[in-house]
Tab-separated table of C-alpha atoms and ligand atoms in Angstrom:
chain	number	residue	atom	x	y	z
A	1117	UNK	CA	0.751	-26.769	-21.661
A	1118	UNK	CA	-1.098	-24.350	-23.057
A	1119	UNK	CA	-1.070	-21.334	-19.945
A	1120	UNK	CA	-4.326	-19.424	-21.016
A	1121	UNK	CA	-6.210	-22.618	-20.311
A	1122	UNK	CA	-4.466	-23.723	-17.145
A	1123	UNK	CA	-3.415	-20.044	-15.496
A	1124	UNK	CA	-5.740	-18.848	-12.968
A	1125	UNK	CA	-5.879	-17.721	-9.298
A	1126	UNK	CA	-7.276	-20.408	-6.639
A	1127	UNK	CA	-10.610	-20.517	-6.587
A	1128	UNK	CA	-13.506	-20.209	-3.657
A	1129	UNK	CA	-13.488	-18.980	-0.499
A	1130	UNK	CA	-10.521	-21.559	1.479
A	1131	UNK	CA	-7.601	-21.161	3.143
A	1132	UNK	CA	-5.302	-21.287	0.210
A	1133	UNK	CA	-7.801	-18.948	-2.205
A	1134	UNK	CA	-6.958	-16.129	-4.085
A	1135	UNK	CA	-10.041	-14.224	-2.179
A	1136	UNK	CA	-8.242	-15.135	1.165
A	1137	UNK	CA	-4.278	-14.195	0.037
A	1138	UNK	CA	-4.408	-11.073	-1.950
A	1139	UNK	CA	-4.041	-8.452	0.525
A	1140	UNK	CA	-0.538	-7.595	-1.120
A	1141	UNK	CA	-2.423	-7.160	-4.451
A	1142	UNK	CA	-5.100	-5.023	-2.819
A	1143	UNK	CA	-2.567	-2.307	-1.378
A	1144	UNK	CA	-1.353	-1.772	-5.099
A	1145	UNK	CA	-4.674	-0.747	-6.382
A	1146	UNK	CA	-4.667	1.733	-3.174
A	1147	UNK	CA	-1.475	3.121	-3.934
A	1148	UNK	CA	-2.416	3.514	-7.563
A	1149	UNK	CA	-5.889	4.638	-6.836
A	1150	UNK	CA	-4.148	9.058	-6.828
A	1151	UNK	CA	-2.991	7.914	-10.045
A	1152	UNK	CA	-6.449	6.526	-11.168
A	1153	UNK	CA	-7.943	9.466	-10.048
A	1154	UNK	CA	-5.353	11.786	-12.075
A	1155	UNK	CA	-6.280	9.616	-15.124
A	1156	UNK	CA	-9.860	10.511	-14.764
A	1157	UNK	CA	-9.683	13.995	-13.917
A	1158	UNK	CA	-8.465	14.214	-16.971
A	1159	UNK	CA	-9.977	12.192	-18.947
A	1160	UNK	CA	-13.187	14.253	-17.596
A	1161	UNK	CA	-11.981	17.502	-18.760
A	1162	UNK	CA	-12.022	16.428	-21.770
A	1163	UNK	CA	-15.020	14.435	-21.949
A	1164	UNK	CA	-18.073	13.684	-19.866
A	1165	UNK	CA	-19.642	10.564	-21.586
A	1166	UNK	CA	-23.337	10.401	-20.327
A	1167	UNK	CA	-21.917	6.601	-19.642
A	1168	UNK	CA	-18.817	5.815	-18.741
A	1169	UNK	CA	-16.986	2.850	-19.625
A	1170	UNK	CA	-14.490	1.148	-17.696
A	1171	UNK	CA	-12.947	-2.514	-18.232
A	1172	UNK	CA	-10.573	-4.097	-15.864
A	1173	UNK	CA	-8.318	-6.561	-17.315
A	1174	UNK	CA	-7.179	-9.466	-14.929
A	1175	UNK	CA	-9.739	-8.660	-12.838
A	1176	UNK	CA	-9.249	-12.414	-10.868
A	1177	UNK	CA	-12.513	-13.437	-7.715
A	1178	UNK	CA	-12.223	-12.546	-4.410
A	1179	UNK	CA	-12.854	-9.389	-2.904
A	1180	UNK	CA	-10.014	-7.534	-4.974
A	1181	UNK	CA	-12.042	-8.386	-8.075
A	1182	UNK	CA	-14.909	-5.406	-7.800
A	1183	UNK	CA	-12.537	-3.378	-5.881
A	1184	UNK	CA	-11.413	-1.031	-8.869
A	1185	UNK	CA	-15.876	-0.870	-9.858
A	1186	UNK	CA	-15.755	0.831	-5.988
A	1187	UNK	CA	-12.737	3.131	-6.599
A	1188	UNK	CA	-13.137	4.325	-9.913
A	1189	UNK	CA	-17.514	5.336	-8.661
A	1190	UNK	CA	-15.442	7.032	-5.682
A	1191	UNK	CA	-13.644	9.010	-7.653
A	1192	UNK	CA	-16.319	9.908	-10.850
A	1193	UNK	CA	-18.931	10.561	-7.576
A	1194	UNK	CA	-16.518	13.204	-5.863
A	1195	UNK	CA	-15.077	14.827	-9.634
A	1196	UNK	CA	-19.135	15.090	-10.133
A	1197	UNK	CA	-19.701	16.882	-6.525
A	1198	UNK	CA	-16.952	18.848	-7.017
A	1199	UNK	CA	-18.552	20.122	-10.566
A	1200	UNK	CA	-21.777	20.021	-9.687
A	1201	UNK	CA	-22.550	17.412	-12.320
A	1202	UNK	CA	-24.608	14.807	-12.446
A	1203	UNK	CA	-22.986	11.529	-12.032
A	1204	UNK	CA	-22.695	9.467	-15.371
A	1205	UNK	CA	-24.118	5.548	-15.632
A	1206	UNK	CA	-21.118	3.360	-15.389
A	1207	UNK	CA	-20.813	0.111	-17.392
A	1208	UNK	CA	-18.091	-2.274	-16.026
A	1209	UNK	CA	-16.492	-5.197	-17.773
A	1210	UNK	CA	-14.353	-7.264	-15.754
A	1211	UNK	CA	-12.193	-9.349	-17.875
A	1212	UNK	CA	-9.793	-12.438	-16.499
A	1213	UNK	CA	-9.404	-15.675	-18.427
A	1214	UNK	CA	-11.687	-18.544	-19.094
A	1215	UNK	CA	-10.558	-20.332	-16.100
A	1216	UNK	CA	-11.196	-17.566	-13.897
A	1217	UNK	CA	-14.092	-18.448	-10.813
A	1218	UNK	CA	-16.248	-15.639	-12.442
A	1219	UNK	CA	-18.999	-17.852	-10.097
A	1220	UNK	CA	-17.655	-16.547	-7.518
A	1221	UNK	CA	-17.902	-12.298	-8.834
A	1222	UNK	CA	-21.424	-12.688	-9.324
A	1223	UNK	CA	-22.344	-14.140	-6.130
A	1224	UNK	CA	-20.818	-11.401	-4.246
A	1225	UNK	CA	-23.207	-8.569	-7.240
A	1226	UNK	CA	-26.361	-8.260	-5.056
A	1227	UNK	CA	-24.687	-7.735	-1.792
A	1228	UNK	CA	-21.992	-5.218	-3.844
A	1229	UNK	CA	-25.227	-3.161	-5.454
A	1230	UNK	CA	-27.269	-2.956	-2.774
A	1231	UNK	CA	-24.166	-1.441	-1.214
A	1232	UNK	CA	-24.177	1.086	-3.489
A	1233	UNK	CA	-27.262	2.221	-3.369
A	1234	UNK	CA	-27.575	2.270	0.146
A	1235	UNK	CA	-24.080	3.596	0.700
A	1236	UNK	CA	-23.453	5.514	-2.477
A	1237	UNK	CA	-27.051	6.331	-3.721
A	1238	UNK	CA	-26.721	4.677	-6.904
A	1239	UNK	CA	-30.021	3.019	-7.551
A	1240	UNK	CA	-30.362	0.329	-10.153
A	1241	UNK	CA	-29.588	1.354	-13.995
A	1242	UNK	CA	-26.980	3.514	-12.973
A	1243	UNK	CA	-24.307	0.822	-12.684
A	1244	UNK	CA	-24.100	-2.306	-14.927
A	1245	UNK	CA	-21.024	-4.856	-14.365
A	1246	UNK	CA	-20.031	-6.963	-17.470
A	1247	UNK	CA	-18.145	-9.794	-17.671
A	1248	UNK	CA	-15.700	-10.492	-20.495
A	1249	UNK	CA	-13.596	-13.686	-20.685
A	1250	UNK	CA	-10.522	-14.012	-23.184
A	1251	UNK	CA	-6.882	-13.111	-22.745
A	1252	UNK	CA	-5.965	-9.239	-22.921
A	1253	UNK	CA	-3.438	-10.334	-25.871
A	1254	UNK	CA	-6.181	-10.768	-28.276
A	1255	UNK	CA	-9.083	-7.842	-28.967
A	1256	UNK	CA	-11.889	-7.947	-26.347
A	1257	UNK	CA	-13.685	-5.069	-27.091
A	1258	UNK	CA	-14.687	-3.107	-30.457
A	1259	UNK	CA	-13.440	-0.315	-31.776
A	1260	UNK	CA	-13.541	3.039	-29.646
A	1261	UNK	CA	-15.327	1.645	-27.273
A	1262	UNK	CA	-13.448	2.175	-23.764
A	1263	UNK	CA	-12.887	5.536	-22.028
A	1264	UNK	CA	-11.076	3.495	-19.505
A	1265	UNK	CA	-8.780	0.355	-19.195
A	1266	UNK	CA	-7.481	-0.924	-15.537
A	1267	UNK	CA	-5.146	-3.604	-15.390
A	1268	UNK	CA	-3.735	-4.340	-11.323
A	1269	UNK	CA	-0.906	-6.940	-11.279
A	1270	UNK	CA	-1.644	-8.905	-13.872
A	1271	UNK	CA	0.384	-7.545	-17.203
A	1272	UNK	CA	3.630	-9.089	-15.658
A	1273	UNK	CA	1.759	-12.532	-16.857
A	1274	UNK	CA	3.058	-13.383	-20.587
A	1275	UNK	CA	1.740	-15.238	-23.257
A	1276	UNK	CA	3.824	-17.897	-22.324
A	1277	UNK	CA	7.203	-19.198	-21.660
A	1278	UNK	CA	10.121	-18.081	-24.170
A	1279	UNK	CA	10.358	-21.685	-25.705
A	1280	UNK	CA	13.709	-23.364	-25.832
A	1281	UNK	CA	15.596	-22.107	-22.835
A	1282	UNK	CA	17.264	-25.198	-21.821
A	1283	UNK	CA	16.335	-24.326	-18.292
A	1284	UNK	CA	16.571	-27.743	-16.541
A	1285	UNK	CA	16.670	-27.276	-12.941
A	1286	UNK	CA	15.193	-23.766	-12.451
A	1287	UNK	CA	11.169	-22.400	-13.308
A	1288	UNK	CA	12.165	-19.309	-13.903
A	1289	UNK	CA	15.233	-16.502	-14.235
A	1290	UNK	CA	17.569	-16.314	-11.294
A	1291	UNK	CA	21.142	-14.611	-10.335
A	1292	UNK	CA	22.727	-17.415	-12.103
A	1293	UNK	CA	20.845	-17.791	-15.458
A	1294	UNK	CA	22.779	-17.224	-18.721
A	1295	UNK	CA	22.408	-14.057	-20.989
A	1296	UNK	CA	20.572	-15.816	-23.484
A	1297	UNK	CA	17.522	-16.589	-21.141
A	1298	UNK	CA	17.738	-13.014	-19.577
A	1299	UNK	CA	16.929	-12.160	-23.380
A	1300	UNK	CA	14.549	-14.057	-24.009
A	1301	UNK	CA	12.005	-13.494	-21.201
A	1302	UNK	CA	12.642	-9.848	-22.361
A	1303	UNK	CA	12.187	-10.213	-25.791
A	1304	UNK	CA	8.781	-12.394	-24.770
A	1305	UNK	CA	7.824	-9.548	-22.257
A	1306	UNK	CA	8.753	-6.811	-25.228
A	1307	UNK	CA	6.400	-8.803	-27.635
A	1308	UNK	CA	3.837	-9.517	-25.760
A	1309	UNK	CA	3.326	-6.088	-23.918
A	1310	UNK	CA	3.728	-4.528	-27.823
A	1311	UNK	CA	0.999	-6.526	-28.690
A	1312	UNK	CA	-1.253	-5.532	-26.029
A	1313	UNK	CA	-0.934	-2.069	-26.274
A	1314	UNK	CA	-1.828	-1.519	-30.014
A	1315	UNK	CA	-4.628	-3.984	-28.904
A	1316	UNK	CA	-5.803	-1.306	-26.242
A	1317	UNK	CA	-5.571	1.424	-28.454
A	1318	UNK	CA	-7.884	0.148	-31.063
A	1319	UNK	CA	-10.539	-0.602	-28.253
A	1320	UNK	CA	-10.085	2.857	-26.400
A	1321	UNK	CA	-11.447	6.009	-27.694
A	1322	UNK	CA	-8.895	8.783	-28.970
A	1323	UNK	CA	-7.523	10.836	-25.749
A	1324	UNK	CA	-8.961	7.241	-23.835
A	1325	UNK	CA	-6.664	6.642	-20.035
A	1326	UNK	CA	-5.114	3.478	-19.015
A	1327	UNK	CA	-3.327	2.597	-15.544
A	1328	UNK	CA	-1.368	-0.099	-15.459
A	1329	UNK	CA	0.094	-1.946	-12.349
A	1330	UNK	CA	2.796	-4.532	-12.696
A	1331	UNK	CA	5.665	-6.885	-10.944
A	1332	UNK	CA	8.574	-5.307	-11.402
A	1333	UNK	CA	12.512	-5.363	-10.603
A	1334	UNK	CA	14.963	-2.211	-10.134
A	1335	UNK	CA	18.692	-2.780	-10.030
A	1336	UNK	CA	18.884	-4.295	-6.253
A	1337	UNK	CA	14.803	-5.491	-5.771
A	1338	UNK	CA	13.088	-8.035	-7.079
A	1339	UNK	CA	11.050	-11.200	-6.514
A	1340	UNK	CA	13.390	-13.352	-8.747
A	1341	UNK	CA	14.596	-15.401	-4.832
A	1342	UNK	CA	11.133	-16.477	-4.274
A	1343	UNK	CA	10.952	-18.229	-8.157
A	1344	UNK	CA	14.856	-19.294	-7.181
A	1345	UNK	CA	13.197	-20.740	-3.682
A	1346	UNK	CA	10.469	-22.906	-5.832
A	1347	UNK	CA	13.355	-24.217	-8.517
A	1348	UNK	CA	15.516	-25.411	-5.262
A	1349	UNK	CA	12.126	-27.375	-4.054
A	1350	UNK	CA	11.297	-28.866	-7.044
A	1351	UNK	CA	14.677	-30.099	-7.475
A	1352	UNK	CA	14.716	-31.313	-4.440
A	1353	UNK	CA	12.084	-33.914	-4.963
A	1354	UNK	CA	13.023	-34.749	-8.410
A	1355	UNK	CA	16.307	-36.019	-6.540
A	1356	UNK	CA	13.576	-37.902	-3.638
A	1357	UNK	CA	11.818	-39.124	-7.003
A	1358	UNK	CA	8.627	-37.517	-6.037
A	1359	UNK	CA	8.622	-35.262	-9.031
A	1360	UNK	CA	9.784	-36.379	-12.512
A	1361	UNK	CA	13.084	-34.571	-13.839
A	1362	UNK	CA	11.169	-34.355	-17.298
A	1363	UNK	CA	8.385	-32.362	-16.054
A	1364	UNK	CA	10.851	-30.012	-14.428
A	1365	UNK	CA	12.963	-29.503	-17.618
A	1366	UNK	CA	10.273	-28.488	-19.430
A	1367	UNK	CA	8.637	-25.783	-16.865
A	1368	UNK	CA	8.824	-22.421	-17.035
A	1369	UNK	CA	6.985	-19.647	-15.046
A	1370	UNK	CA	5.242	-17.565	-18.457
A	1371	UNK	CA	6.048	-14.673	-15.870
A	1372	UNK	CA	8.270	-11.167	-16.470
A	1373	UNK	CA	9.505	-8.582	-14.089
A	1374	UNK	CA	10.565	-5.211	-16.383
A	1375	UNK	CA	12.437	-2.484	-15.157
A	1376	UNK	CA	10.709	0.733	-15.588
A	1377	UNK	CA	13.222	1.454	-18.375
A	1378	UNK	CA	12.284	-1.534	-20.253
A	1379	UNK	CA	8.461	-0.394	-19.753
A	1380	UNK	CA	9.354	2.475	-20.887
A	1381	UNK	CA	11.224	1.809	-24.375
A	1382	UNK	CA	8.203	-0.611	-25.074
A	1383	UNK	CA	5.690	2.062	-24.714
A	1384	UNK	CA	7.455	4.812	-26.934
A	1385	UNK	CA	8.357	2.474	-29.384
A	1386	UNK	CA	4.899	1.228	-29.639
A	1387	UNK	CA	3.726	4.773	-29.895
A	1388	UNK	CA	-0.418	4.637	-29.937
A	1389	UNK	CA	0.102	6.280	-26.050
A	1390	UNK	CA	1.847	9.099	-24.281
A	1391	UNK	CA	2.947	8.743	-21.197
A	1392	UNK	CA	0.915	10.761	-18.192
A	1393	UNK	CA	3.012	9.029	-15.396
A	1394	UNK	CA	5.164	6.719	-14.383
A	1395	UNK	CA	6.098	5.295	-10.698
A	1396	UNK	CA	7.648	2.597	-8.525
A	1397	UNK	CA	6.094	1.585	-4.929
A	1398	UNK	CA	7.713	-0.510	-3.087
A	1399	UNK	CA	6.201	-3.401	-1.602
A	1400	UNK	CA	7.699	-5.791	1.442
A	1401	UNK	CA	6.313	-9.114	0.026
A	1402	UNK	CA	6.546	-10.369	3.726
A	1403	UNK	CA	5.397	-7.534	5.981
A	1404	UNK	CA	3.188	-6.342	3.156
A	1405	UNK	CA	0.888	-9.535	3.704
A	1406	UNK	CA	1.329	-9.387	7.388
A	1407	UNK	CA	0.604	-5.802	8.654
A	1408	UNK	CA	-2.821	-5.989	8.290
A	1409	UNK	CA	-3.152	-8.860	10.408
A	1410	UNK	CA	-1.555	-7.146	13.375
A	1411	UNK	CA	1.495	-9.512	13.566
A	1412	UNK	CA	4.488	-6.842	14.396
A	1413	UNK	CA	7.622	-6.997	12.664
A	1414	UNK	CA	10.169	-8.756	15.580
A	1415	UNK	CA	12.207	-11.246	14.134
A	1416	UNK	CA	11.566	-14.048	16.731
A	1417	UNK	CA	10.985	-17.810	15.921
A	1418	UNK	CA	6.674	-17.292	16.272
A	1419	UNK	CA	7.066	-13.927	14.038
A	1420	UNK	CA	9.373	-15.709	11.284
A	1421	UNK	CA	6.688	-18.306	11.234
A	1422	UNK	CA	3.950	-16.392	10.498
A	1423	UNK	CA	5.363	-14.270	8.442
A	1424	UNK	CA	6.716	-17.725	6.302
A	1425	UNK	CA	3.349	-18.750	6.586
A	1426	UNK	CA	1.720	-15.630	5.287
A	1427	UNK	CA	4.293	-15.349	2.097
A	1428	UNK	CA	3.638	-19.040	1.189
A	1429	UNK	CA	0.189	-18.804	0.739
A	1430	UNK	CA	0.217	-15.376	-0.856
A	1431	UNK	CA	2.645	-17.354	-3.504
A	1432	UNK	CA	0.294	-20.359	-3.377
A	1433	UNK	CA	-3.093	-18.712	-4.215
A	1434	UNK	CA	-1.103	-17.575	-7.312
A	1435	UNK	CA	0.715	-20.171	-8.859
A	1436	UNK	CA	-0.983	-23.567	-7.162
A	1437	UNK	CA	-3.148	-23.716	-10.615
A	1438	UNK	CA	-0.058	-23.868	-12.770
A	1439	UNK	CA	2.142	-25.927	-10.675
A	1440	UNK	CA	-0.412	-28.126	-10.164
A	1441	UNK	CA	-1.468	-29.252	-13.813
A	1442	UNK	CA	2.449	-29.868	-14.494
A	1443	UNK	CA	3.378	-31.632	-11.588
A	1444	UNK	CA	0.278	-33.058	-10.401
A	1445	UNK	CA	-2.450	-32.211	-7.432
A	1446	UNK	CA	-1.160	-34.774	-5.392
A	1447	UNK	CA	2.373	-33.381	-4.430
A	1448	UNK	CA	1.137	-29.688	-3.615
A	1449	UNK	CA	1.170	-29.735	0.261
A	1450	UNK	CA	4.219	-31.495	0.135
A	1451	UNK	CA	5.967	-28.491	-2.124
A	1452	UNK	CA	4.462	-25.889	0.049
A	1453	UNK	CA	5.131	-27.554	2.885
A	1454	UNK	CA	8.935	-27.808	1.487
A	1455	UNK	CA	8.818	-24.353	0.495
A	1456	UNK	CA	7.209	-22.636	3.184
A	1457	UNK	CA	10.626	-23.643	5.115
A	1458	UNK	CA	12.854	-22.549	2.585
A	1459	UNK	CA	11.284	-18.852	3.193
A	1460	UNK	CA	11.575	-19.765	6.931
A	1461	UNK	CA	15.198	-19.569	6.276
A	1462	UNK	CA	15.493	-16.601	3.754
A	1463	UNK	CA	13.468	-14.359	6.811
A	1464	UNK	CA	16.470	-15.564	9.009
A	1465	UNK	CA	19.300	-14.768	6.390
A	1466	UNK	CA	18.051	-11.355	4.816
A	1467	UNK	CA	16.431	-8.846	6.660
A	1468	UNK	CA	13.930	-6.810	3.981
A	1469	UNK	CA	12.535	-8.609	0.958
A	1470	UNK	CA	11.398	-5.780	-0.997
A	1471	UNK	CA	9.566	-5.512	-4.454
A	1472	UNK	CA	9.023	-2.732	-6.847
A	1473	UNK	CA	5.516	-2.495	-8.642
A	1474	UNK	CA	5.102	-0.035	-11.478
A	1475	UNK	CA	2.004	1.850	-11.803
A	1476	UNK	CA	2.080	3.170	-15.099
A	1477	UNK	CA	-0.761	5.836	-16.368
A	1478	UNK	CA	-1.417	6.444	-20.238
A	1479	UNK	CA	-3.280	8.687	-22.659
A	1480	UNK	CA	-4.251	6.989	-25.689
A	1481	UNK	CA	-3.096	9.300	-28.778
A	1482	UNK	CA	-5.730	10.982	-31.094
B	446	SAM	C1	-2.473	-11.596	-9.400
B	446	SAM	S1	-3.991	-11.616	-10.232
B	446	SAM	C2	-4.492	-9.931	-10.038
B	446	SAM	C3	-5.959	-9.841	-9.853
B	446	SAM	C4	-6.520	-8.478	-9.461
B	446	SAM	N1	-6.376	-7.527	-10.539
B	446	SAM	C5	-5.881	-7.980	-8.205
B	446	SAM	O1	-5.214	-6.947	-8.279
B	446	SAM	O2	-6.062	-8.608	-7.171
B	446	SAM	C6	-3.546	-11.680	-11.954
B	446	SAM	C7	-4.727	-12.038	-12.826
B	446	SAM	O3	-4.357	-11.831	-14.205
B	446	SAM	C8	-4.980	-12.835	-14.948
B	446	SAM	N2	-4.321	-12.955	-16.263
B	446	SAM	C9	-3.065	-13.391	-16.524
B	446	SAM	N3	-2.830	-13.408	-17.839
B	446	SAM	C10	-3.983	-12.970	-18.435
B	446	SAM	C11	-4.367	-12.775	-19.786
B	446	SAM	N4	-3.528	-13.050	-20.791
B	446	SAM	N5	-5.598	-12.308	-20.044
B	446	SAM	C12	-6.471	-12.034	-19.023
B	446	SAM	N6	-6.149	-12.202	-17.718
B	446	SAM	C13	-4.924	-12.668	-17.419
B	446	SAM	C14	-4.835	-14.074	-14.091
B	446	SAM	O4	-5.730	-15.086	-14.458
B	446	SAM	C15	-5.114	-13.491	-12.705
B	446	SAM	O5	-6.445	-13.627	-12.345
């Protein structure tokens, strides 16, 4: 399978979509939004492009997809007040892959501009939004072109699968996988996050920013039990022969968790960027979703639910697309179904499920 064709968010507007089950996704841009902010201060004292150019790399639909275009004319619009500058034109590219419902970004354009000029003041010509399809581990843009890269939960995504792992009844690492495959996901991960870096640095210009956000795992959090969870389901219905063994052998989530140490090394070893800042928020990938639906946080049968409920499709609008062209359209409800229980009984047997996301902020070398 070939994941840059297949790996997407689910589309539209439904009950399972991206657009409908991000919230989780949305409160890391928030929390990195002081850091995106630091990254343009500075970036501003050092230049003040007459237009600014942004791209946001795994951009995905839904309403998270235009939410960095709002934060990052926030932050330019108050620098500018506070300088008594004019505000520059902005030029946007949102990048995802070729699968992504880009249909569905410029649907929601009029109603976001008009917004901005009514809201914001910024009258047509001042803001243009691009969009550039392609994966971020191949050049996108030309030389010194970027003052700015974004990338929210998305960098975490590989290439692809370390090939070879011999990985028969599990999709992805767990507690009980064997040195060799702990390596190779991290050698993949090292690669792969190597490659996109020197890719970045030819496209931004010299003393460009870049803030990163990404899945990650310290020594006692991670989301490695909710991959674990899927593995136990999908064995389970090879053994009900409702899913072929073969096509579980030979699938693996193309997905890596670094520590920020890992992060780290990568970046200095890379060496086109210095390192502004580096942080860990942690996330609780069941309250997280849940919060801001006003469900409170009792662990009674109707809360445990709900809060299953919530977690399943927040995993669903993610990895639906690539479950779905390995093991076929026709078993999904059945798997969620499955594995929306399974998390029924994690809430019941662990109390916090907690996740670390790294924001990472960079300043390209000159
Ligand atoms: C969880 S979504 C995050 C979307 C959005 N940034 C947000 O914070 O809600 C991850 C996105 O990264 C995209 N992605 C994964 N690998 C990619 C690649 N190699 N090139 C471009 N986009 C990629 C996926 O298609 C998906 O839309």
């Amino acid at each position: 399978m070939d994941i840059q064709q297949v790996l997407h968010m689910n589309h539209g507007m439904g009950d399972n979509s991206y657009a409908n089950n991000s919230i989780i996704q949305k409160k890391v841009m928030m929390e990195a939004k002081p850091i995106l902010e630091e990254s343009i201060i500075r970036l501003y004292r050092i230049i003040w492009p007459r237009c600014l150019k942004v791209a946001d790399l795994g951009c995905s639909s839904g309403p998270n997809a235009l939410q960095m275009v709002s934060n990052v004319i926030d932050i330019v619009d108050s620098i500018s007040c506070n300088l008594n500058l004019k505000s520059p034109v902005f030029q946007f590219f949102l990048n995802d892959l070729f699968e992504n419902d880009f249909n569905d970004i410029f649907k929601s354009l009029p109603q976001f501009l008009e917004t901005l000029e009514k809201k914001k003041g910024h009258k047509s010509g001042s803001c243009f939004i691009n969009a550039t399809p392609g994966t971020f581990y191949k050049r996108l843009f030309p030389d010194d072109s970027l003052h700015l890269i974004h990338s929210s939960f998305s960098l975490h995504w590989l290439s692809q699968a370390p090939k070879k792992l011999g990985n028969k009844e599990n999709v992805h690492l767990t507690s009980t996988s064997p040195a060799a495959m702990h390596r190779a996901y991290a050698e993949q991960f090292q690669k792969d996050f190597k490659l996109f870096l020197k890719l970045r640095s030819q496209e931004l210009v010299p003393n460009g920013g870049m803030v990163l956000t990404l899945l990650g795992r310290d020594k006692t959090r991670d989301m490695r039990t909710a991959w674990t969870l899927i593995g136990i389901t999908l064995n389970d219905m090879v053994l009900e022969n409702l899913i072929e063994e073969i096509k579980l052998e030979s699938f693996n989530f193309p997905l890596y968790d670094p520590t920020i140490e890992e992060a780290k090394e990568v970046i200095e070893e890379e060496g086109s960027f210095t390192i502004q800042r580096v942080e860990s928020v942690i996330l609780d990938w069941v309250a997280a979703n849940i919060n801001d639906e006003g469900v409170d946080n009792n662990n009674n049968e109707f809360d445990i639910n709900m809060k299953a409920e919530f977690t399943t499709k927040f995993v669903r609008a993610a990895l639906e697309p690539l479950l779905k062209a390995q093991f076929g359209e026709e078993v999904m409800d059945e798997f969620f179904f499955r594995y929306k229980n399974k998390i029924v009984q994690l809430i019941m047997e662990v109390e916090i499920l907690e996740f670390p996301t790294h924001i990472i902020s960079l300043i390209k070398n000159v």
